[in-house]
């Protein structure tokens, strides 16, 4: 099989639920979004809940939530986007990393209401249909993971890094990825995966 | 999260101040949410300062210096080219704090107001700072605690920004129910001997709105260095910020501030009195370093911080001399 052509299905088969388990929930997101649309604009919020509107992976989301809901809880429990992992739940390990208006943030450590009116990109949003993002392909090809649980967060951090620095040095990668822990200690291969993805992007640009 | 609270987007600074009296001001939330998850803070109301765009400006006026809005994020400070060029201690301190994800969210004002990282304070201990009777660090695990200024409570203040801003002699614009006041950052932090339950002089309803950094004299150089146990994503074991003027190979003015050594960002008097007039040669640098922390009273496990701080001061002075 040509490495370029790893499909989402084969990828999941190889990795279990780690990296791209993520993609499974897209259909459920659509369901949640359309449920949101059924609300009348003037409808009174349920007791102790407030209206939240934001964009998740390009889709408008509108729903009522308690103020205490974290962004990670919103994504995983309300929108069924379980690719985003929660490990420490204290804004320390990076497994929950998503992009908020283009910047990497710990979704477990900001409130869903902090994302009001903003755009959230999760690991599910990197897929184009069945096609993996070059970063996801690079993590497979370079073996950039062991158990895979930190991988969605690693990939989102890498995505934010490459967006800002398309041609990173190894030091840029170490610094840019510093907010993501890997308990398996796969750091050398994680860095190698990011570098490989940057190189393949550079090739695609030429 | 388990706590219930209301989340309010104020329409104006006045409304924020009014609402904050019975709640917590909330900006990036990187510290407050941790305190709430650890059952240390229980605000009934979060007043979201992010709703106030006027707190997000970075301005520089000739002769008047810098005005940094309290809601500017640490990454915005770290990546600001003007700061990198003319106020490197600020961008270096901002860039060395926390992790990329937290720097995208954490704000300048929040960094200055964060609560200590002492594991007894953050953990399930009824310590002096939480209104209890005892400091558990005094006779406990105190490797990371203070070597000077502790009196009953031995925290270190965790802010990197405060150390850089103290060396630069910054002032804080504070807005509250009583109007606006301007306070030198050297007067902002509270020692345990004055009140072991708070870190700052902020009163309920008061908000830092901006930080004013005076224009530095010609020939000034500033630098911030931070020693951590790992090279990223860690709090300072010791940090040193220097903003010094050098003329003809000798220091003519300026300050050195220390982090990680005291319950407040620390201006060591003897150290700073030794600066002016001392040559930046080997003898002078040794003399300055030796004058630091002479009144330190380390705990059982943290005497190394005195040696570390002196060596870091040497390194900073050598880099400024070079």
Short mmCIF file of C-alpha atoms in Angstrom, two decimals:
data_model
loop_
_atom_site.label_atom_id
_atom_site.label_comp_id
_atom_site.label_asym_id
_atom_site.label_seq_id
_atom_site.Cartn_x
_atom_site.Cartn_y
_atom_site.Cartn_z
CA UNK A 1 0.00 0.00 0.00
CA UNK A 2 1.36 3.40 -0.86
CA UNK A 3 1.85 5.28 2.41
CA UNK A 4 0.15 8.31 0.96
CA UNK A 5 -3.03 6.38 0.52
CA UNK A 6 -3.67 5.28 4.07
CA UNK A 7 -7.39 5.55 4.47
CA UNK A 8 -9.13 6.49 7.65
CA UNK A 9 -10.49 2.96 8.02
CA UNK A 10 -7.10 1.29 7.70
CA UNK A 11 -5.67 3.89 10.00
CA UNK A 12 -8.22 3.14 12.69
CA UNK A 13 -7.66 -0.56 12.25
CA UNK A 14 -3.98 -0.04 12.87
CA UNK A 15 -4.22 2.30 15.78
CA UNK A 16 -7.39 1.50 17.63
CA UNK A 17 -9.09 4.57 18.93
CA UNK A 18 -6.08 6.83 19.34
CA UNK A 19 -5.52 9.27 16.54
CA UNK A 20 -8.38 9.18 14.20
CA UNK A 21 -11.01 7.56 16.34
CA UNK A 22 -11.93 11.08 16.17
CA UNK A 23 -13.41 10.91 12.68
CA UNK A 24 -16.21 8.60 13.74
CA UNK A 25 -18.20 11.30 15.39
CA UNK A 26 -18.66 13.67 12.48
CA UNK A 27 -22.12 12.37 11.71
CA UNK A 28 -23.13 12.80 15.32
CA UNK A 29 -21.90 16.37 15.25
CA UNK A 30 -24.25 17.05 12.36
CA UNK A 31 -27.08 15.64 14.45
CA UNK A 32 -26.21 17.86 17.36
CA UNK A 33 -25.98 20.87 15.10
CA UNK A 34 -29.34 20.31 13.51
CA UNK A 35 -30.87 19.77 16.93
CA UNK A 36 -29.49 23.18 17.84
CA UNK A 37 -31.16 24.71 14.82
CA UNK A 38 -34.55 23.64 16.06
CA UNK A 39 -34.32 26.08 18.95
CA UNK A 40 -36.23 29.27 18.44
CA UNK A 41 -34.07 32.31 18.82
CA UNK A 42 -36.34 33.65 21.52
CA UNK A 43 -36.64 30.41 23.43
CA UNK A 44 -35.97 30.65 27.11
CA UNK A 45 -32.89 28.79 28.22
CA UNK A 46 -33.45 25.83 30.57
CA UNK A 47 -32.82 26.64 34.23
CA UNK A 48 -29.15 27.32 34.99
CA UNK A 49 -28.23 27.07 31.32
CA UNK A 50 -27.07 29.66 28.86
CA UNK A 51 -27.09 29.85 25.09
CA UNK A 52 -23.79 29.23 23.35
CA UNK A 53 -23.10 29.77 19.68
CA UNK A 54 -19.82 28.90 18.07
CA UNK A 55 -18.33 27.19 15.04
CA UNK A 56 -16.90 23.70 15.38
CA UNK A 57 -14.98 22.24 12.45
CA UNK A 58 -16.66 24.69 10.11
CA UNK A 59 -20.20 24.02 11.31
CA UNK A 60 -22.33 26.43 13.27
CA UNK A 61 -23.31 25.08 16.69
CA UNK A 62 -26.02 26.54 18.86
CA UNK A 63 -27.03 24.97 22.15
CA UNK A 64 -27.82 25.56 25.78
CA UNK A 65 -25.18 24.63 28.34
CA UNK A 66 -24.37 25.19 32.01
CA UNK A 67 -21.72 27.88 32.48
CA UNK A 68 -19.45 25.35 34.16
CA UNK A 69 -19.06 23.19 31.04
CA UNK A 70 -15.47 23.12 29.78
CA UNK A 71 -14.79 23.26 26.07
CA UNK A 72 -13.53 19.66 26.21
CA UNK A 73 -16.76 18.55 27.91
CA UNK A 74 -18.76 20.36 25.24
CA UNK A 75 -16.83 18.69 22.44
CA UNK A 76 -16.82 15.18 23.88
CA UNK A 77 -20.07 14.92 25.82
CA UNK A 78 -22.41 17.24 23.93
CA UNK A 79 -21.08 17.13 20.37
CA UNK A 80 -19.72 13.56 20.50
CA UNK A 81 -16.36 14.68 19.18
CA UNK A 82 -14.40 12.24 21.28
CA UNK A 83 -11.17 12.54 19.32
CA UNK A 84 -10.21 15.26 21.78
CA UNK A 85 -8.89 13.41 24.83
CA UNK A 86 -9.02 14.48 28.46
CA UNK A 87 -6.20 13.11 30.57
CA UNK A 88 -5.06 15.47 33.34
CA UNK A 89 -8.11 17.79 33.13
CA UNK A 90 -5.88 20.53 34.60
CA UNK A 91 -4.43 22.23 31.55
CA UNK A 92 -1.10 20.49 31.90
CA UNK A 93 -0.74 17.51 29.58
CA UNK A 94 -2.02 18.70 26.21
CA UNK A 95 -4.12 15.66 25.23
CA UNK A 96 -7.16 17.96 24.92
CA UNK A 97 -5.45 20.47 22.60
CA UNK A 98 -7.71 22.04 19.98
CA UNK A 99 -7.45 25.24 17.95
CA UNK A 100 -9.50 28.23 19.04
CA UNK A 101 -9.52 30.94 16.38
CA UNK A 102 -6.38 29.36 14.97
CA UNK A 103 -4.45 29.08 18.21
CA UNK A 104 -3.71 25.95 20.22
CA UNK A 105 -5.47 25.86 23.59
CA UNK A 106 -6.15 23.27 26.27
CA UNK A 107 -9.87 22.60 25.80
CA UNK A 108 -10.12 21.03 29.28
CA UNK A 109 -8.95 24.25 30.83
CA UNK A 110 -11.15 26.87 29.24
CA UNK A 111 -14.88 27.15 29.55
CA UNK A 112 -17.09 26.39 26.58
CA UNK A 113 -18.47 29.92 26.99
CA UNK A 114 -14.96 31.28 26.35
CA UNK A 115 -15.34 29.93 22.82
CA UNK A 116 -18.58 31.86 22.18
CA UNK A 117 -18.55 33.33 18.68
CA UNK A 118 -15.24 31.69 17.90
CA UNK A 119 -14.04 28.89 15.64
CA UNK A 120 -12.94 25.61 17.12
CA UNK A 121 -10.95 23.09 15.14
CA UNK A 122 -10.62 19.56 16.54
CA UNK A 123 -8.70 16.58 15.24
CA UNK A 124 -11.89 15.44 13.51
CA UNK A 125 -11.82 18.65 11.50
CA UNK A 126 -8.48 17.74 9.90
CA UNK A 127 -10.00 14.93 7.89
CA UNK A 128 -11.19 15.48 4.36
CA UNK A 129 -13.84 12.81 4.09
CA UNK A 130 -11.88 9.59 4.42
CA UNK A 131 -8.56 11.23 3.71
CA UNK A 132 -6.12 11.80 6.53
CA UNK A 133 -4.38 15.10 7.01
CA UNK A 134 -0.66 15.06 6.06
CA UNK A 135 0.19 15.38 9.75
CA UNK A 136 -1.84 12.29 10.59
CA UNK A 137 -0.18 10.44 7.71
CA UNK A 138 3.22 11.53 8.97
CA UNK A 139 2.51 10.24 12.50
CA UNK A 140 1.60 6.84 11.00
CA UNK A 141 4.51 6.71 8.61
CA UNK A 142 7.09 7.88 11.16
CA UNK A 143 5.65 5.80 13.99
CA UNK A 144 5.07 8.97 16.02
CA UNK A 145 3.17 7.26 18.81
CA UNK A 146 2.99 4.25 21.04
CA UNK A 147 -0.32 4.01 22.88
CA UNK A 148 -1.75 6.87 20.84
CA UNK A 149 -3.76 8.54 23.55
CA UNK A 150 -1.84 11.82 23.49
CA UNK A 151 -1.71 11.79 19.69
CA UNK A 152 -4.79 13.90 18.83
CA UNK A 153 -3.41 16.64 21.07
CA UNK A 154 0.09 16.26 19.64
CA UNK A 155 -1.31 16.55 16.13
CA UNK A 156 -3.34 19.66 16.96
CA UNK A 157 -0.29 21.31 18.54
CA UNK A 158 1.76 20.38 15.51
CA UNK A 159 -0.96 21.78 13.25
CA UNK A 160 -0.88 25.10 15.10
CA UNK A 161 2.91 25.13 14.97
CA UNK A 162 3.12 24.46 11.23
CA UNK A 163 0.47 27.06 10.56
CA UNK A 164 2.69 29.65 12.21
CA UNK A 165 6.06 28.17 11.18
CA UNK A 166 5.70 26.09 8.02
CA UNK A 167 9.43 25.34 7.98
CA UNK A 168 10.28 24.68 11.61
CA UNK A 169 13.72 23.87 12.92
CA UNK A 170 14.06 20.95 15.37
CA UNK A 171 14.24 23.59 18.14
CA UNK A 172 11.02 25.22 16.91
CA UNK A 173 9.36 21.81 17.11
CA UNK A 174 10.63 21.10 20.62
CA UNK A 175 9.46 24.53 21.80
CA UNK A 176 6.17 24.49 19.88
CA UNK A 177 5.26 21.02 21.12
CA UNK A 178 6.42 21.63 24.70
CA UNK A 179 2.87 21.79 26.03
CA UNK A 180 2.09 18.16 25.11
CA UNK A 181 3.20 15.30 27.28
CA UNK A 182 3.63 11.71 26.09
CA UNK A 183 3.81 9.19 28.89
CA UNK A 184 5.13 6.56 26.48
CA UNK A 185 8.06 8.87 25.83
CA UNK A 186 7.70 8.78 22.06
CA UNK A 187 9.09 12.32 21.80
CA UNK A 188 11.87 11.68 19.25
CA UNK A 189 9.43 10.11 16.81
CA UNK A 190 6.79 12.74 17.49
CA UNK A 191 9.30 15.45 16.58
CA UNK A 192 10.34 13.40 13.53
CA UNK A 193 6.70 13.12 12.44
CA UNK A 194 6.20 16.87 12.64
CA UNK A 195 9.38 17.48 10.68
CA UNK A 196 8.30 14.94 8.06
CA UNK A 197 4.89 16.59 7.73
CA UNK A 198 6.54 19.99 7.31
CA UNK A 199 8.79 18.57 4.59
CA UNK A 200 5.89 16.97 2.77
CA UNK A 201 4.01 20.28 2.96
CA UNK A 202 7.05 22.00 1.51
CA UNK A 203 7.15 19.46 -1.31
CA UNK A 204 3.46 20.02 -1.98
CA UNK A 205 4.06 23.77 -2.16
CA UNK A 206 6.71 23.43 -4.86
CA UNK B 1 -16.52 21.08 36.16
CA UNK B 2 -18.34 20.50 39.41
CA UNK B 3 -18.90 24.07 40.53
CA UNK B 4 -21.95 26.14 39.64
CA UNK B 5 -21.52 29.82 38.85
CA UNK B 6 -22.86 32.51 36.58
CA UNK B 7 -20.76 33.83 33.71
CA UNK B 8 -21.22 37.48 32.88
CA UNK B 9 -19.92 39.50 29.95
CA UNK B 10 -19.76 43.08 31.27
CA UNK B 11 -20.47 45.89 28.83
CA UNK B 12 -18.02 48.32 30.39
CA UNK B 13 -15.17 48.53 32.85
CA UNK B 14 -17.48 50.22 35.36
CA UNK B 15 -19.94 47.37 35.11
CA UNK B 16 -17.10 44.85 35.48
CA UNK B 17 -15.89 46.56 38.63
CA UNK B 18 -19.39 46.67 40.06
CA UNK B 19 -20.00 42.98 39.34
CA UNK B 20 -16.54 41.85 40.41
CA UNK B 21 -17.20 42.99 43.96
CA UNK B 22 -19.33 39.88 44.48
CA UNK B 23 -17.42 37.52 42.25
CA UNK B 24 -14.13 36.81 40.57
CA UNK B 25 -12.76 38.66 37.61
CA UNK B 26 -12.02 36.15 34.91
CA UNK B 27 -9.66 36.61 31.99
CA UNK B 28 -7.70 33.65 30.57
CA UNK B 29 -8.82 31.55 33.50
CA UNK B 30 -5.69 29.40 33.40
CA UNK B 31 -5.09 29.94 37.12
CA UNK B 32 -8.64 30.47 38.37
CA UNK B 33 -10.02 27.30 36.75
CA UNK B 34 -7.22 25.31 38.37
CA UNK B 35 -8.05 26.83 41.75
CA UNK B 36 -11.71 25.95 41.21
CA UNK B 37 -10.92 22.39 40.14
CA UNK B 38 -8.69 22.05 43.22
CA UNK B 39 -11.51 23.29 45.44
CA UNK B 40 -9.55 26.36 46.56
CA UNK B 41 -11.70 29.03 44.87
CA UNK B 42 -15.51 28.92 44.77
CA UNK B 43 -16.68 32.01 42.91
CA UNK B 44 -20.44 32.42 42.53
CA UNK B 45 -19.90 34.63 39.53
CA UNK B 46 -17.21 34.99 36.85
CA UNK B 47 -16.91 38.44 35.34
CA UNK B 48 -15.41 37.85 31.90
CA UNK B 49 -12.92 40.63 31.23
CA UNK B 50 -12.33 39.28 27.72
CA UNK B 51 -15.51 41.12 26.84
CA UNK B 52 -13.62 44.42 27.24
CA UNK B 53 -11.47 45.07 24.15
CA UNK B 54 -10.02 48.25 25.67
CA UNK B 55 -7.86 46.07 27.92
CA UNK B 56 -6.07 44.41 25.01
CA UNK B 57 -3.90 47.21 23.62
CA UNK B 58 -0.12 47.42 23.40
CA UNK B 59 0.85 51.08 22.97
CA UNK B 60 4.08 53.01 23.08
CA UNK B 61 4.17 56.76 23.36
CA UNK B 62 7.41 58.65 22.97
CA UNK B 63 8.64 59.82 26.34
CA UNK B 64 5.81 58.09 28.19
CA UNK B 65 6.86 54.53 27.69
CA UNK B 66 4.83 51.42 27.20
CA UNK B 67 1.25 50.73 28.13
CA UNK B 68 0.42 47.05 28.07
CA UNK B 69 -3.24 46.15 28.44
CA UNK B 70 -3.88 43.65 31.20
CA UNK B 71 -5.60 41.31 28.74
CA UNK B 72 -2.71 41.04 26.32
CA UNK B 73 -1.81 37.35 26.21
CA UNK B 74 1.63 36.06 27.12
CA UNK B 75 2.18 34.86 23.55
CA UNK B 76 1.33 38.31 22.20
CA UNK B 77 3.99 39.74 24.51
CA UNK B 78 6.50 37.03 23.60
CA UNK B 79 6.01 37.55 19.87
CA UNK B 80 5.90 41.36 19.85
CA UNK B 81 8.91 42.50 17.81
CA UNK B 82 9.06 45.94 19.40
CA UNK B 83 9.27 44.34 22.84
CA UNK B 84 11.85 41.82 21.67
CA UNK B 85 14.00 44.70 20.46
CA UNK B 86 13.54 47.35 23.15
CA UNK B 87 12.21 45.49 26.21
CA UNK B 88 13.63 41.99 25.79
CA UNK B 89 13.14 41.11 29.47
CA UNK B 90 9.37 41.35 28.91
CA UNK B 91 9.23 39.15 25.83
CA UNK B 92 11.72 36.69 27.33
CA UNK B 93 9.71 36.37 30.55
CA UNK B 94 6.45 35.97 28.63
CA UNK B 95 7.96 33.38 26.28
CA UNK B 96 9.36 31.31 29.12
CA UNK B 97 6.11 31.06 31.07
CA UNK B 98 3.98 27.92 30.99
CA UNK B 99 3.37 26.19 27.64
CA UNK B 100 2.34 27.42 24.18
CA UNK B 101 -1.31 26.52 24.86
CA UNK B 102 -1.39 28.42 28.15
CA UNK B 103 0.48 31.40 26.69
CA UNK B 104 -2.24 31.66 24.02
CA UNK B 105 -4.84 32.06 26.74
CA UNK B 106 -3.10 33.40 29.85
CA UNK B 107 -2.99 37.17 30.18
CA UNK B 108 -0.52 39.68 31.57
CA UNK B 109 -2.86 40.76 34.36
CA UNK B 110 -3.67 37.18 35.25
CA UNK B 111 -0.02 36.23 35.31
CA UNK B 112 0.66 39.02 37.81
CA UNK B 113 -2.28 37.93 39.99
CA UNK B 114 -1.80 34.16 39.90
CA UNK B 115 -1.79 32.34 43.20
CA UNK B 116 1.20 30.39 44.47
CA UNK B 117 2.08 26.89 43.32
CA UNK B 118 3.09 25.62 46.77
CA UNK B 119 1.95 21.98 46.82
CA UNK B 120 0.53 22.34 50.31
CA UNK B 121 -1.51 25.37 49.22
CA UNK B 122 -2.71 23.62 46.03
CA UNK B 123 -3.21 20.32 47.79
CA UNK B 124 -5.56 19.15 50.48
CA UNK B 125 -3.84 20.92 53.39
CA UNK B 126 -5.44 23.48 55.66
CA UNK B 127 -2.42 25.73 55.44
CA UNK B 128 -1.85 29.24 56.75
CA UNK B 129 -2.52 30.81 53.35
CA UNK B 130 -5.92 29.11 53.21
CA UNK B 131 -6.83 30.36 56.66
CA UNK B 132 -5.39 27.45 58.63
CA UNK B 133 -2.90 27.61 61.46
CA UNK B 134 0.27 26.06 60.00
CA UNK B 135 2.68 26.33 57.11
CA UNK B 136 3.36 22.73 56.16
CA UNK B 137 6.37 23.67 54.04
CA UNK B 138 8.34 25.05 56.97
CA UNK B 139 9.18 21.56 58.22
CA UNK B 140 7.99 19.64 55.19
CA UNK B 141 9.00 19.25 51.54
CA UNK B 142 10.46 22.69 50.90
CA UNK B 143 12.88 22.28 48.01
CA UNK B 144 11.02 24.87 45.91
CA UNK B 145 10.08 27.30 48.67
CA UNK B 146 11.45 30.70 49.55
CA UNK B 147 14.84 31.47 51.08
CA UNK B 148 14.07 35.05 52.05
CA UNK B 149 11.00 37.03 53.12
CA UNK B 150 9.15 34.00 54.49
CA UNK B 151 7.52 34.58 57.80
CA UNK B 152 5.13 31.83 58.76
CA UNK B 153 4.44 31.08 55.08
CA UNK B 154 7.19 30.07 52.67
CA UNK B 155 5.65 30.33 49.20
CA UNK B 156 7.45 31.79 46.23
CA UNK B 157 5.52 34.06 43.90
CA UNK B 158 5.20 32.18 40.61
CA UNK B 159 4.92 35.09 38.15
CA UNK B 160 7.74 35.48 35.62
CA UNK B 161 6.25 38.70 34.26
CA UNK B 162 6.35 40.34 37.67
CA UNK B 163 10.10 39.75 37.97
CA UNK B 164 10.81 41.35 34.59
CA UNK B 165 8.45 44.26 35.29
CA UNK B 166 9.97 44.84 38.72
CA UNK B 167 13.44 45.22 37.19
CA UNK B 168 11.95 47.64 34.62
CA UNK B 169 10.30 49.64 37.44
CA UNK B 170 6.83 49.25 35.94
CA UNK B 171 3.65 50.67 37.41
CA UNK B 172 0.21 49.11 37.49
CA UNK B 173 -2.97 50.95 36.59
CA UNK B 174 -5.66 49.66 38.88
CA UNK B 175 -9.34 50.48 38.50
CA UNK B 176 -11.91 49.83 41.17
CA UNK B 177 -14.94 51.12 43.05
CA UNK B 178 -12.81 54.00 44.35
CA UNK B 179 -11.63 55.04 40.89
CA UNK B 180 -8.21 54.64 39.33
CA UNK B 181 -4.89 54.38 41.09
CA UNK B 182 -1.35 53.99 39.84
CA UNK B 183 0.89 51.75 41.90
CA UNK B 184 4.56 50.84 41.41
CA UNK B 185 4.77 47.08 41.01
CA UNK B 186 7.25 47.11 43.91
CA UNK B 187 4.27 48.05 46.14
CA UNK B 188 1.80 45.57 44.66
CA UNK B 189 2.78 42.35 46.39
CA UNK B 190 2.18 41.49 50.03
CA UNK B 191 4.63 39.65 52.31
CA UNK B 192 3.31 36.96 54.66
CA UNK B 193 4.33 39.07 57.65
CA UNK B 194 1.71 41.62 56.55
CA UNK B 195 -1.00 39.12 55.52
CA UNK B 196 -0.30 35.45 54.78
CA UNK B 197 -3.67 34.90 53.05
CA UNK B 198 -3.25 37.26 50.07
CA UNK B 199 -0.47 37.91 47.58
CA UNK B 200 -1.44 41.37 46.36
CA UNK B 201 -2.95 44.62 47.62
CA UNK B 202 -5.89 44.34 45.18
CA UNK B 203 -9.16 45.01 46.98
CA UNK B 204 -12.47 43.31 46.10
CA UNK B 205 -13.73 44.76 42.83
CA UNK B 206 -10.33 46.11 41.80
CA UNK B 207 -8.90 45.18 38.42
CA UNK B 208 -5.47 45.71 36.90
CA UNK B 209 -6.28 47.49 33.65
CA UNK B 210 -2.78 48.06 32.31
CA UNK B 211 0.91 47.94 33.03
CA UNK B 212 2.97 51.06 32.41
CA UNK B 213 6.64 50.49 31.66
CA UNK B 214 8.78 53.64 31.65
CA UNK B 215 10.91 54.30 28.60
CA UNK B 216 14.38 53.04 29.52
CA UNK B 217 17.32 55.46 29.50
CA UNK B 218 19.60 55.40 26.48
CA UNK B 219 22.15 52.61 26.80
CA UNK B 220 19.84 50.43 28.87
CA UNK B 221 19.81 46.70 28.41
CA UNK B 222 17.35 44.28 29.86
CA UNK B 223 17.35 40.53 30.13
CA UNK B 224 15.33 37.80 31.86
CA UNK B 225 16.71 34.35 32.60
CA UNK B 226 14.93 31.50 34.29
CA UNK B 227 16.24 28.28 35.74
CA UNK B 228 13.83 25.35 35.53
CA UNK B 229 14.23 21.68 36.28
CA UNK B 230 13.20 20.94 32.71
CA UNK B 231 13.81 23.34 29.88
CA UNK B 232 10.17 23.95 29.02
CA UNK B 233 6.75 24.16 30.63
CA UNK B 234 7.87 24.73 34.20
CA UNK B 235 7.84 27.37 36.87
CA UNK B 236 11.06 29.11 37.82
CA UNK B 237 13.26 27.53 40.46
CA UNK B 238 15.08 30.87 40.37
CA UNK B 239 14.72 33.68 37.84
CA UNK B 240 16.74 36.85 37.37
CA UNK B 241 15.66 39.98 35.50
CA UNK B 242 18.05 42.85 34.98
CA UNK B 243 17.41 46.25 33.44
CA UNK B 244 20.69 48.09 33.65
CA UNK B 245 22.41 51.10 32.19
CA UNK B 246 26.07 50.59 31.41
CA UNK B 247 28.54 53.42 30.72
CA UNK B 248 32.26 53.00 30.12
CA UNK B 249 32.22 49.42 31.30
CA UNK B 250 30.49 50.15 34.60
CA UNK B 251 26.89 50.03 35.73
CA UNK B 252 25.43 53.52 36.01
CA UNK B 253 21.89 52.65 37.06
CA UNK B 254 19.05 50.18 36.94
CA UNK B 255 17.74 47.23 38.89
CA UNK B 256 18.04 43.48 39.26
CA UNK B 257 14.95 41.57 40.39
CA UNK B 258 14.81 37.95 41.53
CA UNK B 259 12.06 35.36 41.21
CA UNK B 260 11.68 32.01 42.94
CA UNK B 261 13.45 33.15 46.09
CA UNK B 262 10.78 35.05 48.06
CA UNK B 263 7.00 35.17 48.59
CA UNK B 264 6.99 38.28 46.39
CA UNK B 265 9.04 39.22 43.32
CA UNK B 266 12.20 40.26 45.10
CA UNK B 267 14.29 43.43 44.98
CA UNK B 268 17.30 42.57 47.11
CA UNK B 269 18.38 45.86 48.72
CA UNK B 270 22.05 45.10 49.19
CA UNK B 271 22.34 43.68 45.68
CA UNK B 272 20.72 46.73 44.12
CA UNK B 273 22.79 49.12 46.24
CA UNK B 274 25.92 47.42 44.94
CA UNK B 275 25.07 47.95 41.27
CA UNK B 276 25.68 51.65 40.57
CA UNK B 277 29.33 52.44 39.97
CA UNK B 278 30.51 48.84 39.88
CA UNK B 279 32.56 47.80 36.89
CA UNK B 280 31.32 44.93 34.74
CA UNK B 281 34.61 43.07 34.96
CA UNK B 282 35.28 39.82 36.77
CA UNK B 283 35.88 41.46 40.15
CA UNK B 284 32.85 43.71 39.87
CA UNK B 285 30.59 40.88 38.74
CA UNK B 286 31.75 38.68 41.61
CA UNK B 287 31.20 41.51 44.08
CA UNK B 288 27.65 42.11 42.83
CA UNK B 289 26.75 38.42 42.88
CA UNK B 290 28.12 37.98 46.39
CA UNK B 291 25.96 40.86 47.63
CA UNK B 292 22.75 39.01 46.69
CA UNK B 293 20.63 37.20 49.27
CA UNK B 294 23.07 37.83 52.13
CA UNK B 295 20.09 37.86 54.50
CA UNK B 296 18.70 34.56 53.18
CA UNK B 297 17.51 32.00 55.73
CA UNK B 298 17.06 28.84 53.69
CA UNK B 299 14.88 25.97 54.85
CA UNK B 300 16.16 22.43 55.12
CA UNK B 301 16.01 21.59 51.39
CA UNK B 302 16.44 24.87 49.51
CA UNK B 303 19.84 26.32 50.41
CA UNK B 304 20.92 25.63 46.83
CA UNK B 305 18.75 28.53 45.66
CA UNK B 306 21.16 31.08 47.13
CA UNK B 307 24.12 29.68 45.19
CA UNK B 308 21.98 29.27 42.07
CA UNK B 309 20.71 32.86 42.23
CA UNK B 310 24.23 34.27 42.65
CA UNK B 311 25.54 32.23 39.74
CA UNK B 312 22.61 33.28 37.56
CA UNK B 313 23.30 36.92 38.42
CA UNK B 314 26.90 36.40 37.29
CA UNK B 315 25.69 34.92 34.03
CA UNK B 316 23.29 37.80 33.43
CA UNK B 317 25.96 40.41 34.11
CA UNK B 318 28.45 38.64 31.87
CA UNK B 319 25.90 38.60 29.06
CA UNK B 320 25.23 42.31 29.52
CA UNK B 321 28.97 43.07 29.65
CA UNK B 322 29.71 41.04 26.53
#
